[in-house]
Amino acid sequence: MYDVVLLTLGSARDAAGGCGSGGACCGGADEAAEEKSERCETPRVPVLACADALTGRGARVEMVTARSDAEIDEVLARLDGPARPDGLTWPDPDSKTRLVVATASDAQLRAVLRRLVRRYAPPPSRRPEELPGNRTVPDLPPVGVLPLDPAGSTGHRDLVAQLGLPRDPAEVAAAVLDGAPRRLDLLRNDGGSVTLDGALIGAADDAGRPLHWRGRVEVDDTLLSDGDEPLLACAIGNAGGYATLDDVTLLGRPDPTDALVEVAVAVPVVTRSAFGRKRVRLEVRRARGRAVSVLPRDEKVPFLDDGAEGELNRKRSWWTEPGAWAVWAA
């Protein structure tokens, strides 16, 4: 039978930014500090329920709360394969240890996948022959995903919902023990991080209305914006979490299994009617490819990447790693 590690991420403050954004690793950003600390120290109800279901099936279960990247790495080391002649750290394809990540947000799952990539991605100078030509990482170990919001009450279609994965703890346990890995594309970027779902680049005012910004956006050899015209948003989609903005469809058919990234920019275009009146319509330009780069012309442009907040102040590139990561699915 399997050894199963149920991994929960501790507070964002203690995790060096690895748990996402807004202090929401163990609860909401507006949660009282004392209550949040208690929630981080005490396993959440879905975690306990999943552990009971796994134990009931004969699995040996350990619950771990990681509050730093180093503590996440200690858990991931259990997925290592035997020593290799080339000295590379490599995942064990026949591991009897299975990992379940308890997530309050996609940003938390992203934090764990980022550490997996950093652990197993070989340096370019030591690239092994068995690594596929379109990849910089080996097949990462599959992970089980246990939502800490089983009802999905946030209203946001997280990755679990998009992929049709179970939310019930007992069903998650069954998928981990009886299911098969479903391999998915991963986006890496030149900032050293990863993207599972997508990124949305753009600013908004206090009322939530999009603000204009400028940037050069290229997808492979296709130029979506030259950087001289105003943009309202740029969506980069591996999956469909950022497919729409308000009532505007940005991404048409993002698919985390097609080895392509879909990118869209929303451009306000001014036209004049026959009577000379100005009208503004929103033009959405889309392209699909292996890689995308965004060069902001403004000093700082806010963005969300799998729900984690950041600011873009220099060129950033994302590229696809086909089938690089996997989830346990029924």
Short mmCIF file of C-alpha atoms in Angstrom, two decimals:
data_model
loop_
_atom_site.label_atom_id
_atom_site.label_comp_id
_atom_site.label_asym_id
_atom_site.label_seq_id
_atom_site.Cartn_x
_atom_site.Cartn_y
_atom_site.Cartn_z
CA MET A 1 0.00 0.00 0.00
CA TYR A 2 1.08 3.58 -0.47
CA ASP A 3 2.54 6.15 1.88
CA VAL A 4 0.54 9.34 1.40
CA VAL A 5 1.70 12.79 2.48
CA LEU A 6 -1.10 15.32 2.97
CA LEU A 7 0.64 18.66 2.53
CA THR A 8 -0.91 21.92 3.73
CA LEU A 9 0.86 25.25 3.27
CA GLY A 10 1.36 27.47 6.29
CA SER A 11 1.03 31.24 6.45
CA ALA A 12 2.25 33.36 3.54
CA ARG A 13 4.40 35.39 5.94
CA ASP A 14 6.35 32.32 6.99
CA ALA A 15 6.48 30.79 3.51
CA ALA A 16 8.59 33.51 1.86
CA GLY A 17 5.84 34.28 -0.60
CA GLY A 18 5.49 30.67 -1.59
CA CYS A 19 1.86 30.27 -0.55
CA GLY A 20 0.32 32.73 -2.95
CA SER A 21 -0.82 36.26 -2.26
CA GLY A 22 -2.92 38.25 0.10
CA GLY A 23 -2.01 36.19 3.17
CA ALA A 24 -4.55 33.55 2.13
CA CYS A 25 -2.54 30.39 2.65
CA CYS A 26 -4.63 29.15 5.52
CA GLY A 27 -7.61 31.42 5.16
CA GLY A 28 -8.78 34.73 3.74
CA ALA A 29 -6.67 37.86 3.56
CA ASP A 30 -9.10 39.64 5.88
CA GLU A 31 -9.09 36.90 8.48
CA ALA A 32 -8.05 37.92 12.03
CA ALA A 33 -4.43 37.05 12.84
CA GLU A 34 -5.29 34.92 15.87
CA GLU A 35 -7.94 32.94 13.98
CA LYS A 36 -5.62 32.46 11.00
CA SER A 37 -2.80 31.22 13.25
CA GLU A 38 -5.14 28.68 14.83
CA ARG A 39 -6.29 27.50 11.39
CA CYS A 40 -2.68 27.07 10.28
CA GLU A 41 -1.84 24.98 13.36
CA THR A 42 -4.97 22.80 13.23
CA PRO A 43 -5.64 20.55 10.20
CA ARG A 44 -8.70 21.68 8.29
CA VAL A 45 -11.79 19.46 8.23
CA PRO A 46 -11.29 18.36 4.57
CA VAL A 47 -7.71 17.32 5.41
CA LEU A 48 -8.87 15.19 8.34
CA ALA A 49 -11.66 13.66 6.27
CA CYS A 50 -9.27 12.81 3.43
CA ALA A 51 -6.78 11.32 5.90
CA ASP A 52 -9.53 9.14 7.40
CA ALA A 53 -10.57 7.95 3.93
CA LEU A 54 -6.98 7.12 3.00
CA THR A 55 -6.32 5.34 6.29
CA GLY A 56 -9.53 3.38 5.89
CA ARG A 57 -8.15 2.02 2.63
CA GLY A 58 -4.94 0.90 4.33
CA ALA A 59 -2.68 3.79 3.30
CA ARG A 60 -0.07 5.11 5.72
CA VAL A 61 -0.86 8.82 6.02
CA GLU A 62 1.24 11.69 7.31
CA MET A 63 -0.12 15.23 7.58
CA VAL A 64 2.50 17.95 7.10
CA THR A 65 2.16 21.72 7.31
CA ALA A 66 4.98 23.49 5.44
CA ARG A 67 5.67 27.12 6.32
CA SER A 68 8.66 27.72 4.07
CA ASP A 69 10.07 26.63 0.73
CA ALA A 70 12.64 24.54 2.62
CA GLU A 71 9.87 22.62 4.38
CA ILE A 72 8.07 22.05 1.08
CA ASP A 73 11.34 20.73 -0.34
CA GLU A 74 11.68 18.27 2.55
CA VAL A 75 8.35 16.74 1.55
CA LEU A 76 9.19 16.67 -2.16
CA ALA A 77 12.48 14.87 -1.45
CA ARG A 78 10.41 11.78 -0.65
CA LEU A 79 9.51 11.60 -4.34
CA ASP A 80 13.16 11.37 -5.46
CA GLY A 81 14.33 8.41 -7.47
CA PRO A 82 17.53 6.44 -6.87
CA ALA A 83 20.91 8.07 -7.37
CA ARG A 84 21.90 8.56 -11.01
CA PRO A 85 25.37 8.27 -12.57
CA ASP A 86 25.11 11.88 -13.76
CA GLY A 87 24.33 13.12 -10.25
CA LEU A 88 20.99 14.72 -11.21
CA THR A 89 18.07 14.71 -8.78
CA TRP A 90 15.26 12.92 -10.63
CA PRO A 91 11.73 11.86 -9.67
CA ASP A 92 11.04 8.19 -9.02
CA PRO A 93 8.53 6.94 -11.64
CA ASP A 94 7.75 3.94 -9.41
CA SER A 95 7.48 5.80 -6.12
CA LYS A 96 5.26 4.26 -3.44
CA THR A 97 4.79 7.69 -1.90
CA ARG A 98 1.91 9.81 -3.13
CA LEU A 99 1.48 13.49 -2.49
CA VAL A 100 -1.81 15.29 -1.83
CA VAL A 101 -1.74 19.09 -1.71
CA ALA A 102 -4.49 20.75 0.31
CA THR A 103 -5.19 24.04 -1.45
CA ALA A 104 -7.16 27.14 -0.54
CA SER A 105 -6.24 28.65 -3.93
CA ASP A 106 -4.55 27.83 -7.23
CA ALA A 107 -1.65 29.98 -6.05
CA GLN A 108 -0.88 27.42 -3.34
CA LEU A 109 -0.81 24.55 -5.81
CA ARG A 110 1.42 26.69 -8.03
CA ALA A 111 3.80 27.21 -5.09
CA VAL A 112 4.30 23.45 -4.73
CA LEU A 113 4.74 22.92 -8.49
CA ARG A 114 7.31 25.70 -8.56
CA ARG A 115 9.36 23.85 -5.97
CA LEU A 116 8.98 20.59 -7.94
CA VAL A 117 10.36 22.33 -11.03
CA ARG A 118 13.26 23.83 -9.11
CA ARG A 119 14.05 20.43 -7.64
CA TYR A 120 14.02 18.39 -10.83
CA ALA A 121 14.89 20.80 -13.67
CA PRO A 122 18.46 20.01 -14.74
CA PRO A 123 20.90 22.82 -15.53
CA PRO A 124 21.16 23.43 -19.32
CA SER A 125 24.80 22.31 -19.21
CA ARG A 126 23.78 18.91 -17.78
CA ARG A 127 20.73 18.20 -19.88
CA PRO A 128 20.26 14.39 -20.04
CA GLU A 129 19.57 12.63 -23.34
CA GLU A 130 16.26 11.18 -22.17
CA LEU A 131 14.71 14.62 -21.65
CA PRO A 132 12.28 15.40 -24.51
CA GLY A 133 13.44 18.11 -26.90
CA ASN A 134 10.43 20.33 -26.12
CA ARG A 135 10.91 20.16 -22.34
CA THR A 136 13.28 21.52 -19.71
CA VAL A 137 11.92 19.30 -16.91
CA PRO A 138 11.19 15.56 -16.66
CA ASP A 139 7.71 14.20 -16.01
CA LEU A 140 6.95 15.67 -12.60
CA PRO A 141 5.35 13.36 -10.01
CA PRO A 142 1.53 13.43 -10.03
CA VAL A 143 -0.15 15.29 -7.20
CA GLY A 144 -3.55 14.86 -5.65
CA VAL A 145 -5.44 18.13 -5.20
CA LEU A 146 -7.65 18.50 -2.12
CA PRO A 147 -9.68 21.75 -2.19
CA LEU A 148 -10.09 23.32 1.23
CA ASP A 149 -13.32 24.80 -0.14
CA PRO A 150 -15.19 21.62 -1.12
CA ALA A 151 -18.32 23.52 -2.05
CA GLY A 152 -16.49 25.83 -4.41
CA SER A 153 -18.22 28.81 -2.81
CA THR A 154 -15.74 31.44 -4.02
CA GLY A 155 -17.46 31.76 -7.40
CA HIS A 156 -14.12 31.50 -9.22
CA ARG A 157 -13.62 28.48 -11.48
CA ASP A 158 -10.41 27.13 -10.03
CA LEU A 159 -8.33 24.42 -11.66
CA VAL A 160 -10.18 21.68 -9.81
CA ALA A 161 -13.45 22.85 -11.36
CA GLN A 162 -11.95 23.36 -14.81
CA LEU A 163 -10.35 19.91 -14.85
CA GLY A 164 -13.41 18.18 -13.41
CA LEU A 165 -11.46 16.85 -10.42
CA PRO A 166 -13.28 15.72 -7.26
CA ARG A 167 -13.81 18.17 -4.40
CA ASP A 168 -15.11 15.66 -1.85
CA PRO A 169 -12.25 14.42 0.40
CA ALA A 170 -13.26 10.76 0.08
CA GLU A 171 -13.37 11.04 -3.71
CA VAL A 172 -9.96 12.74 -3.69
CA ALA A 173 -8.61 9.83 -1.64
CA ALA A 174 -10.07 7.33 -4.12
CA ALA A 175 -8.50 9.15 -7.07
CA VAL A 176 -5.09 9.14 -5.37
CA LEU A 177 -5.22 5.42 -4.56
CA ASP A 178 -7.15 4.05 -7.56
CA GLY A 179 -6.90 6.71 -10.26
CA ALA A 180 -4.41 7.37 -13.02
CA PRO A 181 -2.17 10.36 -13.64
CA ARG A 182 -3.63 12.95 -16.02
CA ARG A 183 -0.72 14.79 -17.59
CA LEU A 184 -1.08 18.52 -18.20
CA ASP A 185 0.93 21.28 -19.82
CA LEU A 186 2.93 23.63 -17.64
CA LEU A 187 3.98 27.20 -18.38
CA ARG A 188 7.44 28.18 -17.21
CA ASN A 189 8.67 31.76 -17.28
CA ASP A 190 12.00 33.51 -17.26
CA GLY A 191 11.29 34.91 -13.80
CA GLY A 192 11.88 31.43 -12.38
CA SER A 193 8.25 30.57 -11.64
CA VAL A 194 5.51 28.49 -13.24
CA THR A 195 1.90 28.95 -14.32
CA LEU A 196 -0.73 26.22 -14.16
CA ASP A 197 -3.87 28.11 -15.18
CA GLY A 198 -2.97 31.49 -16.60
CA ALA A 199 -2.03 35.11 -16.10
CA LEU A 200 -3.97 38.36 -16.50
CA ILE A 201 -1.94 41.52 -17.06
CA GLY A 202 -3.51 44.93 -16.55
CA ALA A 203 -4.53 47.58 -14.07
CA ALA A 204 -7.87 48.75 -12.68
CA ASP A 205 -9.08 51.80 -10.79
CA ASP A 206 -10.73 51.75 -7.37
CA ALA A 207 -14.08 50.96 -8.99
CA GLY A 208 -12.63 47.97 -10.82
CA ARG A 209 -12.65 49.60 -14.24
CA PRO A 210 -9.70 48.59 -16.46
CA LEU A 211 -7.03 51.25 -16.99
CA HIS A 212 -5.00 51.71 -20.15
CA TRP A 213 -1.41 50.51 -20.32
CA ARG A 214 1.04 49.87 -23.12
CA GLY A 215 3.17 46.87 -23.91
CA ARG A 216 4.62 44.83 -26.76
CA VAL A 217 3.01 41.38 -26.89
CA GLU A 218 4.36 38.62 -29.13
CA VAL A 219 3.28 34.99 -29.51
CA ASP A 220 5.93 33.05 -31.42
CA ASP A 221 6.18 35.15 -34.61
CA THR A 222 2.80 36.86 -34.23
CA LEU A 223 2.74 40.45 -32.98
CA LEU A 224 -0.47 41.21 -31.06
CA SER A 225 0.60 44.69 -29.93
CA ASP A 226 3.60 46.80 -30.90
CA GLY A 227 3.60 48.69 -27.61
CA ASP A 228 2.41 52.02 -29.02
CA GLU A 229 -1.35 51.54 -28.64
CA PRO A 230 -3.26 51.39 -25.35
CA LEU A 231 -4.29 48.01 -23.95
CA LEU A 232 -6.92 47.18 -21.38
CA ALA A 233 -5.76 43.65 -20.64
CA CYS A 234 -3.57 40.78 -21.77
CA ALA A 235 -4.65 37.24 -20.92
CA ILE A 236 -2.20 34.34 -21.07
CA GLY A 237 -4.02 31.03 -20.87
CA ASN A 238 -2.84 27.52 -20.26
CA ALA A 239 -6.35 26.78 -18.94
CA GLY A 240 -9.46 28.95 -18.80
CA GLY A 241 -9.34 30.79 -15.47
CA TYR A 242 -8.78 34.14 -17.19
CA ALA A 243 -10.81 33.45 -20.31
CA THR A 244 -13.22 36.31 -19.61
CA LEU A 245 -12.93 39.82 -18.20
CA ASP A 246 -16.26 41.15 -17.03
CA ASP A 247 -18.51 40.38 -20.04
CA VAL A 248 -15.68 40.23 -22.58
CA THR A 249 -14.41 36.89 -23.86
CA LEU A 250 -10.64 37.08 -24.06
CA LEU A 251 -9.54 33.48 -24.61
CA GLY A 252 -11.42 31.32 -27.07
CA ARG A 253 -10.36 27.74 -26.37
CA PRO A 254 -7.50 27.40 -23.88
CA ASP A 255 -6.58 23.74 -23.40
CA PRO A 256 -4.00 22.55 -20.82
CA THR A 257 -3.29 19.42 -22.90
CA ASP A 258 -2.63 20.83 -26.39
CA ALA A 259 1.01 21.95 -25.85
CA LEU A 260 0.06 25.53 -26.77
CA VAL A 261 -0.50 28.76 -24.87
CA GLU A 262 -3.38 31.00 -25.95
CA VAL A 263 -2.88 34.75 -25.63
CA ALA A 264 -5.31 37.63 -26.08
CA VAL A 265 -5.06 41.40 -25.83
CA ALA A 266 -8.04 43.74 -25.43
CA VAL A 267 -7.53 46.97 -27.39
CA PRO A 268 -9.95 49.94 -27.22
CA VAL A 269 -10.51 51.23 -30.76
CA VAL A 270 -12.07 54.65 -31.43
CA THR A 271 -14.36 54.92 -34.46
CA ARG A 272 -16.65 57.64 -35.76
CA SER A 273 -20.22 57.28 -36.91
CA ALA A 274 -21.57 58.80 -40.10
CA PHE A 275 -22.56 61.82 -38.01
CA GLY A 276 -19.07 62.25 -36.59
CA ARG A 277 -19.79 60.87 -33.13
CA LYS A 278 -16.94 59.03 -31.44
CA ARG A 279 -17.50 55.47 -30.41
CA VAL A 280 -15.19 53.11 -28.57
CA ARG A 281 -15.31 49.41 -29.28
CA LEU A 282 -13.16 46.70 -27.76
CA GLU A 283 -11.08 44.70 -30.19
CA VAL A 284 -9.79 41.34 -28.96
CA ARG A 285 -6.78 39.92 -30.77
CA ARG A 286 -5.79 36.32 -30.17
CA ALA A 287 -2.94 34.01 -31.05
CA ARG A 288 -1.74 30.54 -30.05
CA GLY A 289 1.81 29.28 -29.93
CA ARG A 290 4.65 27.75 -27.94
CA ALA A 291 5.79 30.94 -26.20
CA VAL A 292 4.70 34.49 -25.41
CA SER A 293 6.62 37.58 -24.36
CA VAL A 294 5.29 40.81 -22.85
CA LEU A 295 7.41 43.96 -22.73
CA PRO A 296 5.66 46.71 -20.73
CA ARG A 297 6.18 50.26 -21.89
CA ASP A 298 4.87 51.63 -18.60
CA GLU A 299 6.97 51.59 -15.46
CA LYS A 300 4.88 49.02 -13.60
CA VAL A 301 1.91 46.98 -14.76
CA PRO A 302 0.00 44.86 -12.19
CA PHE A 303 -0.80 41.24 -13.01
CA LEU A 304 -2.28 38.09 -11.55
CA ASP A 305 -0.56 34.76 -12.17
CA ASP A 306 -2.60 31.78 -10.91
CA GLY A 307 -4.12 34.25 -8.45
CA ALA A 308 -0.77 35.49 -7.13
CA GLU A 309 -0.31 39.25 -7.48
CA GLY A 310 2.75 40.90 -8.97
CA GLU A 311 4.03 43.85 -10.99
CA LEU A 312 5.59 43.63 -14.42
CA ASN A 313 8.39 46.13 -14.88
CA ARG A 314 10.51 44.37 -17.50
CA LYS A 315 10.13 41.88 -20.29
CA ARG A 316 8.66 38.55 -19.20
CA SER A 317 8.41 35.39 -21.30
CA TRP A 318 6.29 32.27 -20.76
CA TRP A 319 6.72 29.00 -22.66
CA THR A 320 4.92 25.67 -22.67
CA GLU A 321 6.25 22.44 -21.18
CA PRO A 322 3.89 19.84 -22.73
CA GLY A 323 2.65 17.22 -20.26
CA ALA A 324 5.18 18.26 -17.63
CA TRP A 325 2.96 17.95 -14.56
CA ALA A 326 0.10 15.65 -13.61
CA VAL A 327 -2.84 15.25 -11.24
CA TRP A 328 -4.35 12.08 -9.87
CA ALA A 329 -7.75 11.70 -11.54
CA ALA A 330 -10.44 9.06 -11.25
#
